[in-house]
């Protein structure tokens, strides 16, 4: 079966990661997955939130924020004030948890990593694109801190990859664009490690419930697609514009 | 293996549902799962949110709010102002999605159901207790509306059951209390239908990643525990205090 | 004259106080006055607000919050965000002042008592029920702190009782329910000590003004009703469910 | 006994009311009671709040706001944002109720009166000064509307006078200044009608409780002082600067 | 050409400054420019904002707030909550910058000056009236601090004068009232020092653009008008009611 | 004199405008002035704000928002919540006024143009870069609406160019970068039309006052630099990446 945009069901959209797009952030990249474009930056501040002060041994922290530029969608998205929407908070909590799970916080020396994901153009899968880009920006930031001797040991345990999938009329779709996403029965997001374990699974069948067997097929497909993304991330981490 | 509170790993805590605890709400109950106590009420208002107005055919809506009474925890929980915390918003979005998935909104006649879950005493699993209680309160509300001819047809498609599980040192724990929850490696919440399908899966391995096989064993255990909860819910829906 | 709910004009509604309803709060009870039900909890934190720091001699503080659960009323009450309504603030300030007036703050050792009154079901007189229950929860909390040697001396000077009354067509009503309250000419709340003095008087004749003589008759009736409430409070403070 | 400012216990501070101090408000005055100075303005808008729309017969509304200019106190008072403090809300609710009680809202023709009381210089008794000034501004506004035929009948039923009193070491003080107010045992505010009835009584014995007999002596003194204020108000309502 | 209020194009409205109108503020005045009336107060607190702590050498700070009383305009102006409007923030930033530019902050000894400008009656030119009055209140405050030896040296470098001008149909108007201001093509505000230099220029041609030559003629007129205001300020600073 | 980045005092930084960077916005571009990078988008909605409804003849509106991405600066900029800072509001009001001044709103047919300027990387002059880019995005949006017959006539009266300048040690600097800007005596922003008129002038001498002669030299230099920017804007409006 061929999708409207010409892909097969098991095919990712074209991915492109441009590293180092901001000179002020410690690490940064622009990630494009199809027409979804996200700027991710990582900045580092000394000190940790109150609940981690005086921890023994001392440890670092990582927190994430997610936002859409107003012109990223049609119709325009209003800036989220006074506070992020429930949806944005859910996404930024997911980004934060996913990246923390790949860090040994005890090696982060009471530093806080701020991960900012700002969507420039939205076409589905903004949370998974954010995670994929944020991992690259984080790795670039950490490499810089290591080079500058501001970290002593590399705290990264594993790489992080996120994939969105859907179920519609009993067929599994990989990496949905906005149009596909809005008519799907089951919406699932998986965050995996580069070494093949699951960090997060979020599956919502608001329009229809699903069986354990369907869930397993979906997970299998995610694992199949994962290495492609890992490869592109690794090229970008070398400082190259990476495409695939 | 026996847990600190005397349960086996696959055992639920004692459940108790007291229906009709508020005369002003259309449906209500108090649910206790171990020492976790939640008051759930359902009130009904005519009219739907803007994005559903003028839908053809007309349809109803259901929305949920979740909150903790300050004295429900030690130390005291501050009231969440100006807006609910990210955690609370995540939980109330989950409650709302879970209950909407069991409703045929087209049979809800442009009414909005407000589900309110207020935790009186917290000891782990407040979100799953909220969903289990909220389903009872919703069914009681709908039965009342049907008796009063304010609804023409029963919009409930299936019953809703939520179960929390955890993975620690490679062992699966069912229905965690607060102490267990705070030292777990993988935290998973499943929302199931009474007929044996999955509505929601949320699994977070912030402390450790997990394999597909472990995920499957966890899901299997949830399915084993589900009928007990369904039975207790059904007794409460008849208007009896239900225990199990 | 017999009222709609069968009471005489000078008769209280049935009162029931269930002590120790939350294991996490230091003191707690559920109070029911007729169909009005309020959960009151008292939690204790070390430290005092800024304006009391460095007072010589050191002293403690007590502060109160009042809120309605959304399902407590028909139509549903919206959660008060971003800040409590003017009415709620007025009530919680009254609760705080009333309970502070019965405490010797100098014996409270730089601790802050948080009194939380959450209305589960509203049928008139929620502020007076809150004060009557809060006194019980506070006494239970203080008794616990004394047993645990966290306080050295009992700081309670006197017990606290609150009573609502109304004037309608020149007749005085004791302890009004919601229906009576909404058609009253003069609405008066009295907070008394168990030893027979006045702590607070709040009388509002928005619909009609009133004479000094009428005010005196109202106060006399409040003093007549007070001992009944004191007796029920005392039983609950012993740890028993108290009714009257 | 002579007070620090030279007054006897039963003596009011000098009062001065300057009418018509703002050309843009419908009615306005500056009231000075001793060193307390308040600007009160009344503006009128067509339309009523939602809860009064479609009332039969149609009626008007009056609402009040109270605020302190930052430079009115030492130390400086911060502007109350995002919302008025509990104290300010309590005061503005009192001002609103007091003035509504003297209006026949059914003669107000679906207009809303906005009463604004802004304290320019604070020296105790700002809420009673606000009410006394606001009555003058309201009467000036209504007289203007009657002259312009925007109201058909005078909706004012009675005049409104507010008086603050205190009890200290068993002695009754009339019209307290800031210094006296901060060391008082019982603080009482009375709102009376010009014809000698009570509209509001608010008495707080946070520092000490009080007896019914003491309450009665306080009320008697308030009634003795009231005619002086009525006279000054009446001169200001004629458009003259009034002093007494 | 004669304007509607009888002035020539190059004529200021009558100015009146009443100094020392609040006994609690360190410095204060009421300024009237035509029918625009503003109360300005200056209060002083020990300490400086975070970004100035530990500056070497230590220095002081000055910050300004601007607000309108609701009854100052017709229709009534709503109180600006939760935060000041964009317009108010722009004005208070301008007031703060203008007054800071005339202060040697290094002579201000880690004190913060709070300038509060509250408009009592608005008829155009409220921001320039605020600056002219605020300079007087600031000078009065500093003179008091010098007399009380709380400042060692006078930190005032120069006096501050603000003037509003407009361009309409190629004619230049000095000191516009509200009616003139609302139909103007170019709106310009100039802040000058008493010694004849420019501190701020803000010119907005929203309705029409303007040439450099027109700008120069406008600036020339401002310089011509400035000495009149300086003279009135100086009389008020001596403690006299000043008119001109 | 040569500046640190190699430019002469009268030289602009390299400018680069990439048009059409968002497929969802009606018009968009990325503008780079030196290391300052801003994404500007224009989206169009039917309808106008309340104060313009029922205007005769009907007219359109344009409003602007300005924000910094957190990673645009070092240290990281916090997202501005609950509301934009005073600085951001001042900038977005300036952007809005500047672009409205070049539009005939009566030809805009009750549409509202939303201009969003989001700074990706900040290095001084973000407000002038925003205006220069926003004009391009607006022109692209209007050209699209004209092609789609959603506008009948071109409402653009003139093009808009913004230039920042500074005065330091009596020397005039064109187009300041961040380092230069933070040590300047006088900071001036000029908004000009392509045909050589002034729309806005904002000059602030917080650190030092300035003379009319200095102001005139600054304006002259701005006029000299303007045509370069106009040329680059025009190429971008043709849909080409424009550099200069």
Short mmCIF file of C-alpha atoms in Angstrom, two decimals, chain E residues 61 83-87 89-90 93 97 100-101 188 193 196-206 208-212 214-216 219-220 223, chain F residues 61 83-87 89-90 93 97 100-101 188 193 196-206 208-212 214-216 219-220 223:
data_model
loop_
_atom_site.label_atom_id
_atom_site.label_comp_id
_atom_site.label_asym_id
_atom_site.label_seq_id
_atom_site.Cartn_x
_atom_site.Cartn_y
_atom_site.Cartn_z
CA UNK E 61 18.84 52.29 41.65
CA UNK E 83 0.15 42.90 34.81
CA UNK E 84 0.42 46.46 33.48
CA UNK E 85 -0.57 46.92 29.83
CA UNK E 86 2.09 47.27 27.15
CA UNK E 87 1.38 51.01 27.08
CA UNK E 89 5.03 49.41 30.83
CA UNK E 90 6.39 51.56 28.02
CA UNK E 93 10.20 52.37 31.56
CA UNK E 97 15.16 55.88 32.30
CA UNK E 100 18.00 57.66 36.21
CA UNK E 101 19.77 59.70 33.55
CA UNK E 188 6.54 63.20 19.83
CA UNK E 193 17.80 68.36 30.89
CA UNK E 196 19.62 72.05 27.41
CA UNK E 197 20.52 68.52 26.30
CA UNK E 198 18.27 65.70 25.05
CA UNK E 199 17.79 62.58 27.19
CA UNK E 200 15.03 60.87 25.26
CA UNK E 201 13.25 61.36 21.98
CA UNK E 202 10.26 59.25 21.01
CA UNK E 203 8.47 60.11 17.82
CA UNK E 204 5.74 58.04 16.21
CA UNK E 205 4.16 58.88 12.89
CA UNK E 206 1.64 56.08 12.83
CA UNK E 208 1.77 59.87 8.62
CA UNK E 209 5.53 59.89 8.19
CA UNK E 210 7.52 63.08 8.66
CA UNK E 211 10.68 64.76 7.41
CA UNK E 212 13.92 65.58 9.18
CA UNK E 214 9.83 68.93 10.63
CA UNK E 215 11.54 66.99 13.38
CA UNK E 216 14.01 69.83 13.87
CA UNK E 219 12.72 70.03 18.81
CA UNK E 220 13.32 73.77 18.62
CA UNK E 223 13.59 73.91 23.87
CA UNK F 61 -5.59 45.42 11.30
CA UNK F 83 3.32 37.76 29.96
CA UNK F 84 6.00 39.29 27.73
CA UNK F 85 8.54 41.49 29.53
CA UNK F 86 8.28 45.25 29.34
CA UNK F 87 11.13 45.23 26.82
CA UNK F 89 6.14 44.54 24.68
CA UNK F 90 7.88 47.78 23.76
CA UNK F 93 4.43 47.59 19.81
CA UNK F 97 3.20 50.55 14.59
CA UNK F 100 0.79 49.56 10.11
CA UNK F 101 2.17 52.93 9.06
CA UNK F 188 18.83 55.26 18.63
CA UNK F 193 10.12 54.57 4.51
CA UNK F 196 12.85 58.75 2.54
CA UNK F 197 10.54 59.82 5.35
CA UNK F 198 10.73 59.03 9.07
CA UNK F 199 8.08 56.80 10.67
CA UNK F 200 9.59 56.33 14.12
CA UNK F 201 12.49 57.72 16.06
CA UNK F 202 13.47 56.35 19.45
CA UNK F 203 16.54 57.73 21.08
CA UNK F 204 17.66 57.01 24.62
CA UNK F 205 20.65 58.61 26.26
CA UNK F 206 20.47 56.79 29.57
CA UNK F 208 24.68 60.45 28.59
CA UNK F 209 22.52 63.18 27.15
CA UNK F 210 23.09 64.43 23.59
CA UNK F 211 22.70 67.56 21.48
CA UNK F 212 20.40 68.35 18.59
CA UNK F 214 24.50 64.98 17.17
CA UNK F 215 20.94 63.77 16.58
CA UNK F 216 20.99 65.27 13.11
CA UNK F 219 19.72 60.70 11.19
CA UNK F 220 21.82 61.61 8.15
CA UNK F 223 19.41 57.81 5.44
#
